């Protein structure tokens, strides 16, 4: 720290301006001496802990690479990944992986393009993370991918992994090189790819036309917004006609195609855990957001309904909700088209998670100073404008760690699907050991494999949360 005095006009005493010195960079040896051996008791604790960690690491890695019997995993790797999915329909999963890889790459590129555009508008430099930083961020997932490829017995998974990475990188380049003001169009394409990737497995039929028409209509709307219309009223009519036409065309196209696929009641394995968690997050977040806003609403009926829902759901165990979804939810719905077990389970997960998300968001809303709301009102913003532009961005920024923690807990809770007979990855493990050749051995090995799979995804979500916290300066300002 260094300081320099200066005298501002109107001040009798000079002010001391203190400049913060850059953080000191220590060599590895000096860091160890300063933090681990700076006193005799710290040195004793360091030596004892190093011995204990070394012994546990020796035993664990010895189990992994020497004594472990991994035949139940290596012989049933496909079963762990996709369960009993029809083997003659596996091409659908390959296509889904490639399409969703493209969607992820394009989403990444759109995010980069949009961030670069916003930084340019704000007049601040934009710095993209170097490749090494990305590797450090995703090393858990990369490690899991390497482990899976090492356990495979054919080259097909390696070809698929390389192809998926190549597709993702190609779409990422396309997205990042698109002008930032057109990022909305890229997000519409991401939505279309997401729907196509889902329906290439589930089939192009039923109400799928609605899911396809929504992102297409959004993209068309954003594209029409770029046109400089001389007559606004005519522009609105044309836009409405085109959007209606997209929905009608999508309905007609699906009626003609009517291609059956593999219903998601047949989706199993680790893939099912990932899709169930992702779908629940997408559904529970907006529902929880609305519940949080309703609980803080000045309208008593909304506040009463929201509070009653949140307190009721939070007081019921998740397992109870899962059973209620299986046995009671059908009483409230049309019995001629019964919901599948998985749909009921996702509904239970969504209702449960939304209540906790609502409480997390409510905590963030309460942390926003009242002066911020008054400042927005003094600018003439409506209550919705104050909430959307001032309150929610600050509230959501403050609750990122708790929100990600809730989503990690949700991902791990998908293992509870096994208690209602759905073959997620933990139940697949039971199916493996039900085979005569794998009965009675490799039980610890399959448990460790499932543990590593859950850990890799949970750890990556945690790392992303930490990156967001650093970017947004949570806890620092």
Short mmCIF file of C-alpha atoms in Angstrom, two decimals:
data_model
loop_
_atom_site.label_atom_id
_atom_site.label_comp_id
_atom_site.label_asym_id
_atom_site.label_seq_id
_atom_site.Cartn_x
_atom_site.Cartn_y
_atom_site.Cartn_z
CA UNK A 1 0.00 0.00 0.00
CA UNK A 2 1.29 3.45 -0.84
CA UNK A 3 -0.28 6.84 -0.27
CA UNK A 4 0.04 10.38 -1.49
CA UNK A 5 -1.49 13.47 0.12
CA UNK A 6 -3.28 16.08 -1.92
CA UNK A 7 -5.44 19.06 -1.09
CA UNK A 8 -8.88 19.32 -2.71
CA UNK A 9 -10.46 22.75 -3.14
CA UNK A 10 -12.55 23.52 -0.03
CA UNK A 11 -10.64 21.17 2.28
CA UNK A 12 -8.46 22.49 5.07
CA UNK A 13 -6.55 19.25 5.65
CA UNK A 14 -4.87 17.28 2.88
CA UNK A 15 -6.48 13.96 1.94
CA UNK A 16 -4.43 10.80 1.89
CA UNK A 17 -5.14 8.82 -1.26
CA UNK A 18 -4.15 5.19 -0.77
CA UNK A 19 -3.40 3.10 -3.81
CA UNK A 20 -3.79 -0.66 -3.43
CA UNK A 21 -0.59 -2.44 -4.36
CA UNK A 22 -0.81 -5.44 -6.70
CA UNK A 23 -0.96 -8.86 -4.99
CA UNK A 24 2.44 -10.34 -4.21
CA UNK A 25 3.38 -13.36 -6.33
CA UNK A 26 5.07 -16.06 -4.31
CA UNK A 27 7.12 -18.97 -5.52
CA UNK A 28 5.88 -22.44 -4.57
CA UNK A 29 8.55 -22.82 -1.90
CA UNK A 30 7.86 -19.44 -0.28
CA UNK A 31 4.07 -20.09 -0.40
CA UNK A 32 4.53 -23.43 1.41
CA UNK A 33 6.80 -21.89 4.06
CA UNK A 34 4.50 -18.92 4.60
CA UNK A 35 1.18 -20.79 4.76
CA UNK A 36 1.99 -24.33 5.92
CA UNK A 37 5.20 -24.12 8.00
CA UNK A 38 4.98 -20.64 9.51
CA UNK A 39 4.88 -22.04 13.10
CA UNK A 40 5.75 -25.31 14.81
CA UNK A 41 2.09 -26.34 15.38
CA UNK A 42 1.14 -25.54 11.78
CA UNK A 43 4.09 -27.64 10.67
CA UNK A 44 2.89 -30.58 12.83
CA UNK A 45 -0.67 -30.30 11.48
CA UNK A 46 0.66 -30.08 7.92
CA UNK A 47 2.82 -33.18 8.31
CA UNK A 48 0.00 -35.21 9.91
CA UNK A 49 -2.55 -34.21 7.28
CA UNK A 50 -0.10 -34.83 4.45
CA UNK A 51 0.52 -38.33 5.80
CA UNK A 52 -3.20 -39.08 6.14
CA UNK A 53 -4.02 -37.72 2.68
CA UNK A 54 -1.10 -39.59 1.15
CA UNK A 55 -2.19 -42.87 2.72
CA UNK A 56 -5.83 -42.44 1.65
CA UNK A 57 -4.71 -41.47 -1.86
CA UNK A 58 -2.43 -44.52 -2.02
CA UNK A 59 -5.30 -46.81 -1.02
CA UNK A 60 -7.83 -45.13 -3.34
CA UNK A 61 -5.63 -45.07 -6.44
CA UNK A 62 -4.47 -48.59 -5.68
CA UNK A 63 -8.11 -49.63 -5.71
CA UNK A 64 -8.74 -47.72 -8.95
CA UNK A 65 -5.78 -48.99 -10.94
CA UNK A 66 -4.59 -52.23 -9.28
CA UNK A 67 -7.05 -54.16 -7.15
CA UNK A 68 -10.38 -53.00 -8.57
CA UNK A 69 -12.39 -55.43 -10.71
CA UNK A 70 -13.97 -53.20 -13.32
CA UNK A 71 -15.49 -55.88 -15.56
CA UNK A 72 -19.08 -55.03 -14.47
CA UNK A 73 -18.46 -51.46 -15.67
CA UNK A 74 -16.50 -52.13 -18.84
CA UNK A 75 -18.87 -54.90 -20.00
CA UNK A 76 -21.97 -52.78 -19.31
CA UNK A 77 -20.85 -49.27 -20.20
CA UNK A 78 -23.66 -48.80 -22.74
CA UNK A 79 -26.14 -50.00 -20.14
CA UNK A 80 -24.86 -47.40 -17.65
CA UNK A 81 -25.13 -44.63 -20.24
CA UNK A 82 -28.49 -45.32 -21.93
CA UNK A 83 -30.02 -48.22 -19.99
CA UNK A 84 -32.20 -50.66 -21.95
CA UNK A 85 -32.79 -48.26 -24.83
CA UNK A 86 -33.61 -50.33 -27.95
CA UNK A 87 -30.25 -51.23 -29.47
CA UNK A 88 -31.54 -51.01 -33.04
CA UNK A 89 -32.52 -47.39 -32.38
CA UNK A 90 -29.15 -46.24 -31.04
CA UNK A 91 -28.60 -44.19 -34.20
CA UNK A 92 -31.17 -41.75 -32.79
CA UNK A 93 -28.97 -41.16 -29.75
CA UNK A 94 -25.92 -40.62 -31.96
CA UNK A 95 -27.85 -38.04 -33.98
CA UNK A 96 -29.08 -36.43 -30.77
CA UNK A 97 -25.55 -36.11 -29.39
CA UNK A 98 -24.33 -34.46 -32.60
CA UNK A 99 -27.30 -32.07 -32.86
CA UNK A 100 -27.13 -31.06 -29.21
CA UNK A 101 -23.36 -30.61 -29.50
CA UNK A 102 -24.03 -28.15 -32.31
CA UNK A 103 -26.65 -26.40 -30.17
CA UNK A 104 -24.23 -26.11 -27.22
CA UNK A 105 -21.46 -24.79 -29.47
CA UNK A 106 -23.78 -22.26 -31.08
CA UNK A 107 -25.09 -21.17 -27.65
CA UNK A 108 -21.51 -20.67 -26.51
CA UNK A 109 -20.72 -18.63 -29.61
CA UNK A 110 -23.90 -16.57 -29.21
CA UNK A 111 -23.00 -15.83 -25.59
CA UNK A 112 -19.50 -14.71 -26.62
CA UNK A 113 -20.84 -12.59 -29.48
CA UNK A 114 -23.47 -10.96 -27.28
CA UNK A 115 -20.98 -10.25 -24.47
CA UNK A 116 -18.52 -8.71 -26.93
CA UNK A 117 -21.27 -6.50 -28.36
CA UNK A 118 -22.43 -5.34 -24.92
CA UNK A 119 -18.85 -4.61 -23.87
CA UNK A 120 -18.34 -2.53 -27.02
CA UNK A 121 -21.53 -0.60 -26.31
CA UNK A 122 -20.42 0.06 -22.74
CA UNK A 123 -16.97 1.14 -23.92
CA UNK A 124 -15.12 -1.47 -21.88
CA UNK A 125 -12.63 -4.04 -23.19
CA UNK A 126 -13.77 -7.62 -23.66
CA UNK A 127 -11.44 -10.44 -22.69
CA UNK A 128 -12.24 -14.04 -23.49
CA UNK A 129 -10.88 -16.70 -21.18
CA UNK A 130 -7.77 -18.45 -22.52
CA UNK A 131 -7.95 -22.12 -23.44
CA UNK A 132 -6.07 -23.14 -20.28
CA UNK A 133 -8.68 -21.42 -18.10
CA UNK A 134 -11.45 -23.31 -19.91
CA UNK A 135 -9.63 -26.59 -19.36
CA UNK A 136 -9.29 -25.82 -15.65
CA UNK A 137 -13.00 -25.00 -15.53
CA UNK A 138 -14.15 -28.19 -17.24
CA UNK A 139 -11.44 -30.62 -16.16
CA UNK A 140 -13.99 -32.67 -14.21
CA UNK A 141 -16.10 -33.35 -17.30
CA UNK A 142 -13.02 -33.84 -19.47
CA UNK A 143 -11.70 -36.36 -16.95
CA UNK A 144 -15.00 -38.26 -17.04
CA UNK A 145 -14.90 -38.30 -20.85
CA UNK A 146 -11.35 -39.67 -20.84
CA UNK A 147 -12.37 -42.32 -18.29
CA UNK A 148 -15.34 -43.40 -20.39
CA UNK A 149 -13.24 -43.62 -23.54
CA UNK A 150 -10.60 -45.60 -21.67
CA UNK A 151 -13.23 -48.10 -20.53
CA UNK A 152 -14.76 -48.63 -23.96
CA UNK A 153 -13.89 -51.72 -25.97
CA UNK A 154 -14.53 -50.35 -29.48
CA UNK A 155 -13.55 -47.23 -31.42
CA UNK A 156 -17.15 -46.10 -32.02
CA UNK A 157 -17.41 -43.99 -28.81
CA UNK A 158 -14.08 -42.31 -29.62
CA UNK A 159 -15.30 -41.45 -33.13
CA UNK A 160 -18.55 -40.10 -31.70
CA UNK A 161 -16.74 -38.00 -29.08
CA UNK A 162 -14.33 -36.51 -31.62
CA UNK A 163 -17.21 -35.79 -34.03
CA UNK A 164 -19.31 -34.14 -31.31
CA UNK A 165 -16.40 -31.95 -30.20
CA UNK A 166 -15.70 -31.00 -33.81
CA UNK A 167 -19.36 -30.09 -34.44
CA UNK A 168 -19.50 -28.05 -31.23
CA UNK A 169 -16.30 -26.16 -32.08
CA UNK A 170 -17.50 -25.47 -35.62
CA UNK A 171 -20.80 -24.02 -34.44
CA UNK A 172 -18.98 -22.08 -31.72
CA UNK A 173 -16.83 -20.38 -34.33
CA UNK A 174 -19.89 -19.54 -36.43
CA UNK A 175 -21.69 -18.11 -33.41
CA UNK A 176 -18.78 -16.09 -32.07
CA UNK A 177 -18.15 -14.51 -35.49
CA UNK A 178 -21.77 -13.41 -35.87
CA UNK A 179 -22.42 -9.78 -35.09
CA UNK A 180 -23.56 -9.33 -31.50
CA UNK A 181 -26.73 -7.42 -32.42
CA UNK A 182 -27.96 -10.57 -34.17
CA UNK A 183 -27.37 -12.86 -31.19
CA UNK A 184 -31.15 -13.22 -30.71
CA UNK A 185 -31.36 -15.00 -34.06
CA UNK A 186 -28.65 -17.41 -32.94
CA UNK A 187 -30.60 -18.21 -29.78
CA UNK A 188 -33.63 -19.00 -31.95
CA UNK A 189 -31.50 -21.45 -33.95
CA UNK A 190 -30.25 -22.93 -30.68
CA UNK A 191 -33.89 -23.48 -29.67
CA UNK A 192 -34.68 -25.17 -32.98
CA UNK A 193 -31.64 -27.45 -32.67
CA UNK A 194 -32.63 -28.29 -29.09
CA UNK A 195 -36.14 -29.31 -30.18
CA UNK A 196 -34.87 -31.27 -33.20
CA UNK A 197 -32.33 -33.05 -30.99
CA UNK A 198 -35.08 -34.07 -28.58
CA UNK A 199 -37.57 -35.12 -31.22
CA UNK A 200 -35.08 -37.09 -33.29
CA UNK A 201 -35.39 -39.58 -30.43
CA UNK A 202 -38.95 -39.07 -29.22
CA UNK A 203 -40.44 -38.69 -32.71
CA UNK A 204 -42.00 -35.89 -34.74
CA UNK A 205 -45.64 -36.30 -33.78
CA UNK A 206 -48.30 -35.24 -31.31
CA UNK A 207 -47.91 -31.79 -29.76
CA UNK A 208 -44.28 -31.60 -30.84
CA UNK A 209 -45.29 -29.06 -33.51
CA UNK A 210 -45.91 -26.50 -30.78
CA UNK A 211 -42.37 -26.84 -29.36
CA UNK A 212 -40.90 -26.52 -32.85
CA UNK A 213 -43.04 -23.55 -33.86
CA UNK A 214 -42.16 -21.49 -30.78
CA UNK A 215 -38.42 -20.93 -31.49
CA UNK A 216 -39.06 -20.58 -35.23
CA UNK A 217 -41.68 -17.90 -34.56
CA UNK A 218 -39.31 -16.14 -32.16
CA UNK A 219 -36.54 -16.11 -34.75
CA UNK A 220 -38.92 -14.82 -37.45
CA UNK A 221 -40.11 -12.09 -35.09
CA UNK A 222 -36.54 -10.97 -34.37
CA UNK A 223 -35.72 -11.09 -38.10
CA UNK A 224 -38.73 -8.93 -38.98
CA UNK A 225 -37.72 -6.46 -36.28
CA UNK A 226 -34.60 -5.70 -38.33
CA UNK A 227 -36.71 -4.44 -41.23
CA UNK A 228 -37.27 -0.69 -41.34
CA UNK A 229 -41.04 -0.52 -41.75
CA UNK A 230 -42.55 2.73 -42.95
CA UNK A 231 -46.00 1.83 -41.60
CA UNK A 232 -45.85 0.42 -38.02
CA UNK A 233 -49.46 -0.79 -38.06
CA UNK A 234 -48.89 -2.70 -41.28
CA UNK A 235 -45.69 -4.11 -39.83
CA UNK A 236 -47.56 -5.46 -36.80
CA UNK A 237 -50.17 -7.10 -39.03
CA UNK A 238 -47.53 -8.72 -41.22
CA UNK A 239 -45.62 -9.94 -38.18
CA UNK A 240 -48.77 -11.43 -36.63
CA UNK A 241 -49.71 -13.09 -39.92
CA UNK A 242 -46.26 -14.64 -40.34
CA UNK A 243 -46.19 -15.95 -36.77
CA UNK A 244 -49.66 -17.47 -37.14
CA UNK A 245 -48.58 -18.95 -40.46
CA UNK A 246 -45.53 -20.56 -38.81
CA UNK A 247 -47.70 -22.26 -36.19
CA UNK A 248 -50.19 -23.45 -38.83
CA UNK A 249 -47.40 -24.72 -41.10
CA UNK A 250 -45.73 -26.51 -38.19
CA UNK A 251 -49.01 -28.20 -37.26
CA UNK A 252 -49.60 -29.30 -40.85
CA UNK A 253 -46.02 -30.53 -41.27
CA UNK A 254 -46.19 -32.67 -38.13
CA UNK A 255 -49.59 -34.02 -39.18
CA UNK A 256 -48.04 -35.17 -42.47
CA UNK A 257 -44.80 -36.49 -41.00
CA UNK A 258 -46.20 -38.21 -37.88
CA UNK A 259 -42.91 -40.03 -37.31
CA UNK A 260 -42.85 -42.23 -34.24
CA UNK A 261 -39.75 -42.46 -32.12
CA UNK A 262 -38.75 -43.95 -28.80
CA UNK A 263 -40.90 -42.43 -26.05
CA UNK A 264 -39.02 -41.09 -23.07
CA UNK A 265 -40.51 -43.79 -20.87
CA UNK A 266 -37.79 -45.93 -22.47
CA UNK A 267 -35.02 -43.46 -21.67
CA UNK A 268 -32.76 -44.78 -18.94
CA UNK A 269 -29.25 -44.60 -17.51
CA UNK A 270 -27.09 -41.56 -16.84
CA UNK A 271 -28.60 -39.85 -19.87
CA UNK A 272 -31.98 -39.89 -18.14
CA UNK A 273 -30.53 -38.27 -14.99
CA UNK A 274 -29.09 -35.43 -17.08
CA UNK A 275 -32.23 -34.80 -19.14
CA UNK A 276 -34.58 -35.00 -16.13
CA UNK A 277 -32.39 -32.53 -14.18
CA UNK A 278 -32.06 -30.12 -17.12
CA UNK A 279 -35.78 -30.19 -17.88
CA UNK A 280 -36.66 -29.63 -14.23
CA UNK A 281 -34.31 -26.65 -14.02
CA UNK A 282 -35.86 -25.08 -17.12
CA UNK A 283 -39.38 -25.52 -15.72
CA UNK A 284 -38.73 -24.81 -12.04
CA UNK A 285 -36.75 -21.58 -12.42
CA UNK A 286 -39.49 -19.43 -13.99
CA UNK A 287 -42.12 -20.98 -11.69
CA UNK A 288 -39.99 -20.24 -8.62
CA UNK A 289 -39.37 -16.71 -9.87
CA UNK A 290 -43.09 -16.05 -10.21
CA UNK A 291 -43.75 -17.54 -6.76
CA UNK A 292 -41.10 -15.30 -5.20
CA UNK A 293 -42.55 -12.19 -6.84
CA UNK A 294 -46.06 -13.22 -5.82
CA UNK A 295 -44.97 -13.73 -2.22
CA UNK A 296 -43.67 -10.16 -2.10
CA UNK A 297 -46.65 -8.80 -4.01
CA UNK A 298 -48.90 -6.16 -2.45
CA UNK A 299 -51.91 -8.13 -3.72
CA UNK A 300 -53.05 -10.21 -0.72
CA UNK A 301 -54.54 -13.12 -2.70
CA UNK A 302 -51.34 -13.69 -4.66
CA UNK A 303 -49.27 -13.41 -1.51
CA UNK A 304 -51.49 -15.87 0.35
CA UNK A 305 -51.50 -18.45 -2.46
CA UNK A 306 -47.75 -18.22 -2.98
CA UNK A 307 -46.95 -18.43 0.72
CA UNK A 308 -49.28 -21.38 1.21
CA UNK A 309 -47.78 -23.26 -1.74
CA UNK A 310 -44.18 -22.66 -0.69
CA UNK A 311 -44.73 -23.60 2.94
CA UNK A 312 -46.74 -26.70 2.00
CA UNK A 313 -44.22 -28.04 -0.52
CA UNK A 314 -41.19 -27.28 1.67
CA UNK A 315 -42.80 -29.24 4.49
CA UNK A 316 -43.21 -32.42 2.43
CA UNK A 317 -40.31 -34.83 1.70
CA UNK A 318 -39.36 -35.16 -1.95
CA UNK A 319 -39.93 -38.93 -1.80
CA UNK A 320 -43.51 -38.33 -0.72
CA UNK A 321 -44.06 -35.97 -3.66
CA UNK A 322 -42.65 -38.56 -6.05
CA UNK A 323 -45.09 -41.19 -4.77
CA UNK A 324 -47.96 -38.69 -4.85
CA UNK A 325 -47.05 -37.89 -8.45
CA UNK A 326 -47.33 -41.58 -9.32
CA UNK A 327 -50.55 -42.38 -7.49
CA UNK A 328 -52.49 -39.13 -7.01
CA UNK A 329 -51.60 -36.79 -9.90
CA UNK A 330 -53.66 -38.86 -12.33
CA UNK A 331 -56.86 -38.14 -10.38
CA UNK A 332 -56.70 -34.50 -11.48
CA UNK A 333 -56.03 -35.18 -15.16
CA UNK A 334 -57.75 -36.69 -18.15
CA UNK A 335 -57.59 -40.45 -17.71
CA UNK A 336 -57.92 -41.16 -21.45
CA UNK A 337 -54.31 -40.01 -22.01
CA UNK A 338 -52.49 -40.96 -18.81
CA UNK A 339 -49.15 -39.34 -18.11
CA UNK A 340 -46.07 -41.52 -18.12
CA UNK A 341 -44.23 -42.32 -14.90
CA UNK A 342 -41.32 -40.13 -15.93
CA UNK A 343 -43.57 -37.16 -16.73
CA UNK A 344 -45.17 -37.45 -13.28
CA UNK A 345 -41.75 -37.64 -11.66
CA UNK A 346 -40.51 -34.54 -13.51
CA UNK A 347 -43.69 -32.73 -12.44
CA UNK A 348 -42.98 -33.65 -8.81
CA UNK A 349 -39.34 -32.53 -9.12
CA UNK A 350 -40.50 -29.24 -10.68
CA UNK A 351 -43.06 -28.48 -7.97
CA UNK A 352 -40.53 -29.32 -5.24
CA UNK A 353 -37.62 -27.37 -6.70
CA UNK A 354 -39.74 -24.32 -7.57
CA UNK A 355 -40.64 -23.85 -3.89
CA UNK A 356 -36.96 -23.76 -2.89
CA UNK A 357 -36.02 -21.53 -5.84
CA UNK A 358 -38.78 -19.14 -4.76
CA UNK A 359 -37.31 -18.85 -1.26
CA UNK A 360 -33.81 -18.34 -2.65
CA UNK A 361 -35.01 -15.59 -5.00
CA UNK A 362 -37.04 -14.01 -2.19
CA UNK A 363 -33.84 -13.75 -0.17
CA UNK A 364 -32.23 -11.94 -3.09
CA UNK A 365 -35.19 -9.60 -3.46
CA UNK A 366 -34.96 -8.66 0.20
CA UNK A 367 -31.26 -7.83 -0.18
CA UNK A 368 -31.97 -5.06 -2.72
CA UNK A 369 -31.91 -1.70 -0.88
CA UNK A 370 -35.19 0.18 -0.84
CA UNK A 371 -33.38 3.21 -2.25
CA UNK A 372 -32.86 1.34 -5.51
CA UNK A 373 -36.61 0.90 -5.92
CA UNK A 374 -37.25 4.54 -5.05
CA UNK A 375 -34.62 5.61 -7.56
CA UNK A 376 -36.39 3.63 -10.28
CA UNK A 377 -39.73 5.14 -9.33
CA UNK A 378 -38.23 8.63 -9.42
CA UNK A 379 -37.19 7.94 -13.04
CA UNK A 380 -40.82 7.26 -13.90
CA UNK A 381 -40.50 3.49 -14.32
CA UNK A 382 -43.60 1.38 -13.83
CA UNK A 383 -43.63 -1.25 -11.05
CA UNK A 384 -42.93 -3.94 -13.67
CA UNK A 385 -40.09 -1.86 -15.10
CA UNK A 386 -38.55 -1.34 -11.66
CA UNK A 387 -38.75 -5.08 -10.98
CA UNK A 388 -37.40 -6.14 -14.38
CA UNK A 389 -34.66 -3.55 -14.85
CA UNK A 390 -33.49 -2.78 -11.30
CA UNK A 391 -34.61 -5.29 -8.68
CA UNK A 392 -34.39 -8.68 -10.40
CA UNK A 393 -30.87 -8.25 -11.90
CA UNK A 394 -29.46 -7.38 -8.48
CA UNK A 395 -31.47 -10.04 -6.67
CA UNK A 396 -30.52 -12.86 -9.05
CA UNK A 397 -26.87 -11.80 -9.00
CA UNK A 398 -26.82 -12.07 -5.21
CA UNK A 399 -28.31 -15.58 -5.08
CA UNK A 400 -26.19 -17.31 -7.72
CA UNK A 401 -24.28 -19.50 -5.20
CA UNK A 402 -27.44 -20.65 -3.44
CA UNK A 403 -29.26 -21.18 -6.74
CA UNK A 404 -26.50 -23.34 -8.21
CA UNK A 405 -26.33 -25.28 -4.95
CA UNK A 406 -30.04 -26.03 -5.28
CA UNK A 407 -29.61 -27.19 -8.88
CA UNK A 408 -26.71 -29.45 -7.89
CA UNK A 409 -28.89 -30.97 -5.16
CA UNK A 410 -31.64 -31.47 -7.75
CA UNK A 411 -29.27 -33.30 -10.10
CA UNK A 412 -28.23 -35.66 -7.33
CA UNK A 413 -31.87 -36.13 -6.27
CA UNK A 414 -32.67 -37.60 -9.68
CA UNK A 415 -31.17 -40.81 -8.29
CA UNK A 416 -34.42 -41.07 -6.27
CA UNK A 417 -36.18 -42.04 -9.49
CA UNK A 418 -35.05 -45.55 -8.70
CA UNK A 419 -37.57 -45.85 -5.85
CA UNK A 420 -40.49 -45.48 -8.28
CA UNK A 421 -39.08 -48.06 -10.66
CA UNK A 422 -37.42 -45.78 -13.23
CA UNK A 423 -34.04 -47.09 -14.35
CA UNK A 424 -31.77 -44.12 -13.84
CA UNK A 425 -28.05 -44.79 -13.50
CA UNK A 426 -28.20 -46.06 -9.91
CA UNK A 427 -30.93 -48.58 -10.75
CA UNK A 428 -29.00 -49.62 -13.86
CA UNK A 429 -26.24 -50.63 -11.47
CA UNK A 430 -28.69 -53.06 -9.83
CA UNK A 431 -29.53 -54.45 -13.26
CA UNK A 432 -25.84 -55.02 -13.89
CA UNK A 433 -25.39 -57.02 -10.70
CA UNK A 434 -28.57 -58.99 -11.45
CA UNK A 435 -26.68 -60.63 -14.32
CA UNK A 436 -25.29 -64.04 -13.38
CA UNK A 437 -21.72 -63.27 -14.47
CA UNK A 438 -21.50 -60.07 -12.40
CA UNK A 439 -23.37 -61.19 -9.31
CA UNK A 440 -21.42 -60.85 -6.08
CA UNK A 441 -18.36 -58.92 -7.22
CA UNK A 442 -17.50 -55.45 -8.46
CA UNK A 443 -20.16 -53.91 -6.20
CA UNK A 444 -17.81 -51.21 -4.87
CA UNK A 445 -16.44 -50.55 -8.36
CA UNK A 446 -19.87 -49.83 -9.87
CA UNK A 447 -20.69 -47.56 -6.93
CA UNK A 448 -17.44 -45.64 -7.46
CA UNK A 449 -18.23 -45.29 -11.16
CA UNK A 450 -21.68 -43.84 -10.44
CA UNK A 451 -20.14 -41.56 -7.82
CA UNK A 452 -17.56 -40.23 -10.31
CA UNK A 453 -20.27 -39.59 -12.90
CA UNK A 454 -22.36 -37.52 -10.49
CA UNK A 455 -19.29 -35.74 -9.14
CA UNK A 456 -18.03 -34.68 -12.57
CA UNK A 457 -21.23 -32.88 -13.51
CA UNK A 458 -21.81 -31.41 -10.04
CA UNK A 459 -18.22 -30.16 -9.83
CA UNK A 460 -18.51 -28.51 -13.26
CA UNK A 461 -21.69 -26.70 -12.20
CA UNK A 462 -19.90 -25.53 -9.07
CA UNK A 463 -16.93 -24.24 -11.09
CA UNK A 464 -19.28 -22.35 -13.42
CA UNK A 465 -20.95 -20.79 -10.39
CA UNK A 466 -17.57 -19.68 -9.02
CA UNK A 467 -16.67 -18.16 -12.39
CA UNK A 468 -19.92 -16.22 -12.48
CA UNK A 469 -19.33 -15.01 -8.92
CA UNK A 470 -15.87 -13.72 -9.86
CA UNK A 471 -17.15 -12.08 -13.04
CA UNK A 472 -19.98 -10.34 -11.19
CA UNK A 473 -17.90 -9.48 -8.14
CA UNK A 474 -20.24 -11.19 -5.68
CA UNK A 475 -19.02 -10.58 -2.13
CA UNK A 476 -16.61 -7.88 -3.31
CA UNK A 477 -18.95 -5.05 -4.27
#
